[in-house]
Amino acid sequence: MSVADWLMAGDPAIRWQTMRDLLDADPIEVVDERARVAREGWGARLLALQLEDGSWDHGAWYPAGRRDVHDGQPWTSTAHVLLLLTHLGVDPDAHPVREAARRAFASVRWEDGDQTFLEGESEACSLSAAIAIGAYFGEDMATPVKRLVADRRADGGWNCDPPWRSSKSSFHSTIGALESLVAHRRATGALTPEAGEAFLDGQEYLLDRRLMRRRSTGEVVDPAYQRFSFPTYWHYDVLRALEHLRESGAEPDERAGEAIDMLRARRSSVGTWPLENTHRGKVPFVMEDGDGRPSRWNTLRALRVLRWWEERA
């Protein structure tokens, strides 16, 4: 079985993105396959978990507001499930999907300040999630984007801690903010000059550090950045950063070359990539076979990153 055939034997979320990003399939066939995400497999299972109150697991970021994370942060609440649905590429205009989002936006409120879901909290991580989700569903996220841009740190990135706690940016926070700005730009067609400047500065923050290294010493910030997980949730890793650069339409930059070399080196002899560093915490359900095993998600993501790099370099 070829790698493409193996990917096409997966969930509809894997199949439609493989068709679009790797196989250059007929656009009508891609649309038809994408429509299955809301009806079958992972997408349908996630939608079925929505509760009568419009939430997933009775919370925005934490299930029922519970913050006991000694076994890892739970990933079953509304923001995490809706973000996962965007990664699956579920059609936002499909009736059951649109209705699920409408119910969540109308009823779910954030834990810290009781804000509406689309308003988002003040800190960058959950605010970025709200922007990315709202933009995906065509909501007007201009006001939350202004707040996110205003929260940028002097070094060009973002940090989910308040400024009085940390004046420096975080890889984790910065990648989430950048992804949300890409989602907002895709929904609106353009960023404001202020948001555009913040976006470019955020990418420079990552590239200046070669997507994984301290600017001051050149040391790898955290070995976990070099292990590729999915879903990533709020966690940063090199593959996530490369995916962002590809999604954003950036031109390949030699400062990402080390990361690309690492990605190529992780490819197995049969052409697949493994799942790595699964983040602890309760999940709605398990999508893949576990760390160290071949991962359709990581293989799809790695192959389309390499295609972008090789075609545009």
PDB file of N, CA and C in Angstrom, residues 3 19 25 42 55 69 88 93 125 141 146 148 162 178 208 220 238:
ATOM      1  N   VAL A   3       1.757   5.296   0.585  1.00  0.00           N
ATOM      2  CA  VAL A   3       1.407   6.213   1.663  1.00  0.00           C
ATOM      3  C   VAL A   3       0.100   6.923   1.340  1.00  0.00           C
ATOM      4  N   MET A  19      -6.739  14.589  -0.412  1.00  0.00           N
ATOM      5  CA  MET A  19      -7.173  14.839  -1.777  1.00  0.00           C
ATOM      6  C   MET A  19      -6.845  16.266  -2.213  1.00  0.00           C
ATOM      7  N   ALA A  25      -6.887  16.495  -6.279  1.00  0.00           N
ATOM      8  CA  ALA A  25      -8.112  15.866  -6.780  1.00  0.00           C
ATOM      9  C   ALA A  25      -9.065  16.910  -7.341  1.00  0.00           C
ATOM     10  N   TRP A  42     -14.740  10.941  12.943  1.00  0.00           N
ATOM     11  CA  TRP A  42     -14.386  11.808  14.060  1.00  0.00           C
ATOM     12  C   TRP A  42     -15.269  13.042  14.147  1.00  0.00           C
ATOM     13  N   SER A  55     -22.935  23.445  25.252  1.00  0.00           N
ATOM     14  CA  SER A  55     -21.494  23.301  25.507  1.00  0.00           C
ATOM     15  C   SER A  55     -21.029  21.887  25.208  1.00  0.00           C
ATOM     16  N   VAL A  69      -5.789  19.786  37.232  1.00  0.00           N
ATOM     17  CA  VAL A  69      -5.108  19.256  36.051  1.00  0.00           C
ATOM     18  C   VAL A  69      -3.948  18.333  36.437  1.00  0.00           C
ATOM     19  N   LEU A  88     -10.161  19.348  11.720  1.00  0.00           N
ATOM     20  CA  LEU A  88     -10.729  18.305  10.857  1.00  0.00           C
ATOM     21  C   LEU A  88     -11.210  18.892   9.535  1.00  0.00           C
ATOM     22  N   ASP A  93     -20.554  25.489   6.927  1.00  0.00           N
ATOM     23  CA  ASP A  93     -21.886  25.806   6.437  1.00  0.00           C
ATOM     24  C   ASP A  93     -22.830  24.612   6.439  1.00  0.00           C
ATOM     25  N   CYS A 125      -4.058  33.069  25.056  1.00  0.00           N
ATOM     26  CA  CYS A 125      -4.298  31.689  24.615  1.00  0.00           C
ATOM     27  C   CYS A 125      -5.771  31.432  24.319  1.00  0.00           C
ATOM     28  N   MET A 141     -14.828  39.062  14.147  1.00  0.00           N
ATOM     29  CA  MET A 141     -13.883  38.971  15.273  1.00  0.00           C
ATOM     30  C   MET A 141     -12.934  40.173  15.315  1.00  0.00           C
ATOM     31  N   LYS A 146      -8.296  43.191  17.738  1.00  0.00           N
ATOM     32  CA  LYS A 146      -7.662  44.413  18.232  1.00  0.00           C
ATOM     33  C   LYS A 146      -7.074  44.199  19.619  1.00  0.00           C
ATOM     34  N   LEU A 148      -6.115  41.341  20.904  1.00  0.00           N
ATOM     35  CA  LEU A 148      -4.972  40.442  20.789  1.00  0.00           C
ATOM     36  C   LEU A 148      -3.741  41.204  20.310  1.00  0.00           C
ATOM     37  N   PRO A 162       0.025  37.568  32.126  1.00  0.00           N
ATOM     38  CA  PRO A 162      -0.098  39.032  32.051  1.00  0.00           C
ATOM     39  C   PRO A 162       1.276  39.692  31.996  1.00  0.00           C
ATOM     40  N   LEU A 178      -0.712  33.652  16.082  1.00  0.00           N
ATOM     41  CA  LEU A 178      -0.482  33.710  14.642  1.00  0.00           C
ATOM     42  C   LEU A 178      -1.533  32.901  13.878  1.00  0.00           C
ATOM     43  N   ASP A 208      13.474  34.065  13.856  1.00  0.00           N
ATOM     44  CA  ASP A 208      14.736  34.512  14.455  1.00  0.00           C
ATOM     45  C   ASP A 208      15.295  33.470  15.413  1.00  0.00           C
ATOM     46  N   VAL A 220      18.274  24.734  22.231  1.00  0.00           N
ATOM     47  CA  VAL A 220      16.874  24.366  22.051  1.00  0.00           C
ATOM     48  C   VAL A 220      16.113  24.724  23.328  1.00  0.00           C
ATOM     49  N   VAL A 238       7.644  22.053  16.433  1.00  0.00           N
ATOM     50  CA  VAL A 238       8.221  22.514  15.175  1.00  0.00           C
ATOM     51  C   VAL A 238       7.301  22.228  13.993  1.00  0.00           C
TER      52      VAL A 238
END
